Amino acid sequence: MLSNDGSKVLAAASTVEKDVRGQVPNGGNKAAAVAVGKRIAEKALKLGIETVAFDRGGFRYHGRIKALADARVKAA
């Protein structure tokens, strides 16, 4: 998660984090994307961030990308 001007990372999440790694056996599937989405939502809320914009970087909104973004929205 980046600051408004993109110059600073405010929060990050990954399947290599202990909290996420214990939830999913495989880091490259939709279940892992959901776990990462929930983790980034937790971190954002702790920082007082309630609204985010999701830049899919030109990729279609489906599969793991959709699962991550939807999990972030549902957890918030």
Short mmCIF file of C-alpha atoms in Angstrom, two decimals:
data_model
loop_
_atom_site.label_atom_id
_atom_site.label_comp_id
_atom_site.label_asym_id
_atom_site.label_seq_id
_atom_site.Cartn_x
_atom_site.Cartn_y
_atom_site.Cartn_z
CA MET A 1 0.00 0.00 0.00
CA LEU A 2 1.52 3.31 -1.09
CA SER A 3 1.02 6.87 0.07
CA ASN A 4 -1.15 9.17 -2.06
CA ASP A 5 1.80 10.42 -4.08
CA GLY A 6 3.34 6.93 -4.35
CA SER A 7 6.57 7.93 -2.65
CA LYS A 8 6.24 5.84 0.51
CA VAL A 9 5.13 2.29 1.31
CA LEU A 10 2.61 2.43 4.15
CA ALA A 11 1.88 -1.30 4.50
CA ALA A 12 2.71 -4.55 2.75
CA ALA A 13 1.67 -8.20 3.03
CA SER A 14 2.97 -11.41 1.53
CA THR A 15 2.57 -15.18 1.74
CA VAL A 16 6.04 -15.38 3.31
CA GLU A 17 4.80 -13.66 6.48
CA LYS A 18 4.39 -16.07 9.36
CA ASP A 19 0.74 -15.05 9.97
CA VAL A 20 -0.19 -15.70 6.34
CA ARG A 21 2.06 -18.70 5.71
CA GLY A 22 0.31 -20.67 8.45
CA GLN A 23 -3.08 -20.15 6.81
CA VAL A 24 -2.30 -21.49 3.34
CA PRO A 25 -0.26 -24.48 2.15
CA ASN A 26 0.43 -22.96 -1.29
CA GLY A 27 1.35 -19.32 -1.88
CA GLY A 28 0.24 -19.13 -5.51
CA ASN A 29 -3.51 -19.66 -5.50
CA LYS A 30 -6.76 -17.83 -4.74
CA ALA A 31 -6.77 -18.96 -1.10
CA ALA A 32 -3.36 -17.37 -0.63
CA ALA A 33 -4.54 -14.18 -2.35
CA VAL A 34 -7.51 -13.99 0.04
CA ALA A 35 -5.19 -14.44 3.04
CA VAL A 36 -2.88 -11.67 1.79
CA GLY A 37 -5.86 -9.39 1.13
CA LYS A 38 -7.14 -9.88 4.67
CA ARG A 39 -3.67 -9.29 6.12
CA ILE A 40 -3.18 -6.02 4.24
CA ALA A 41 -6.65 -4.93 5.39
CA GLU A 42 -5.67 -5.56 9.02
CA LYS A 43 -2.49 -3.53 8.61
CA ALA A 44 -4.29 -0.68 6.87
CA LEU A 45 -6.96 -0.46 9.57
CA LYS A 46 -4.27 -0.36 12.28
CA LEU A 47 -2.80 2.65 10.48
CA GLY A 48 -6.22 4.32 10.33
CA ILE A 49 -6.55 3.81 6.58
CA GLU A 50 -10.15 3.04 5.67
CA THR A 51 -10.23 3.78 1.94
CA VAL A 52 -7.84 2.48 -0.71
CA ALA A 53 -7.62 2.46 -4.49
CA PHE A 54 -6.66 -0.75 -6.25
CA ASP A 55 -4.49 -0.37 -9.35
CA ARG A 56 -4.53 -3.61 -11.27
CA GLY A 57 -1.75 -2.36 -13.55
CA GLY A 58 -3.54 -3.15 -16.80
CA PHE A 59 -4.33 -6.73 -15.84
CA ARG A 60 -7.86 -8.11 -16.05
CA TYR A 61 -9.82 -8.07 -12.79
CA HIS A 62 -10.21 -11.81 -12.25
CA GLY A 63 -8.64 -14.79 -10.53
CA ARG A 64 -6.08 -14.10 -7.80
CA ILE A 65 -6.15 -10.34 -8.36
CA LYS A 66 -9.91 -10.26 -7.81
CA ALA A 67 -9.65 -12.56 -4.78
CA LEU A 68 -7.03 -10.31 -3.14
CA ALA A 69 -8.94 -7.09 -3.77
CA ASP A 70 -12.29 -8.55 -2.71
CA ALA A 71 -10.80 -9.95 0.51
CA ARG A 72 -9.40 -6.48 1.31
CA VAL A 73 -12.83 -4.93 0.83
CA LYS A 74 -14.67 -7.55 2.90
CA ALA A 75 -12.18 -7.35 5.78
CA ALA A 76 -12.39 -3.57 6.05
#
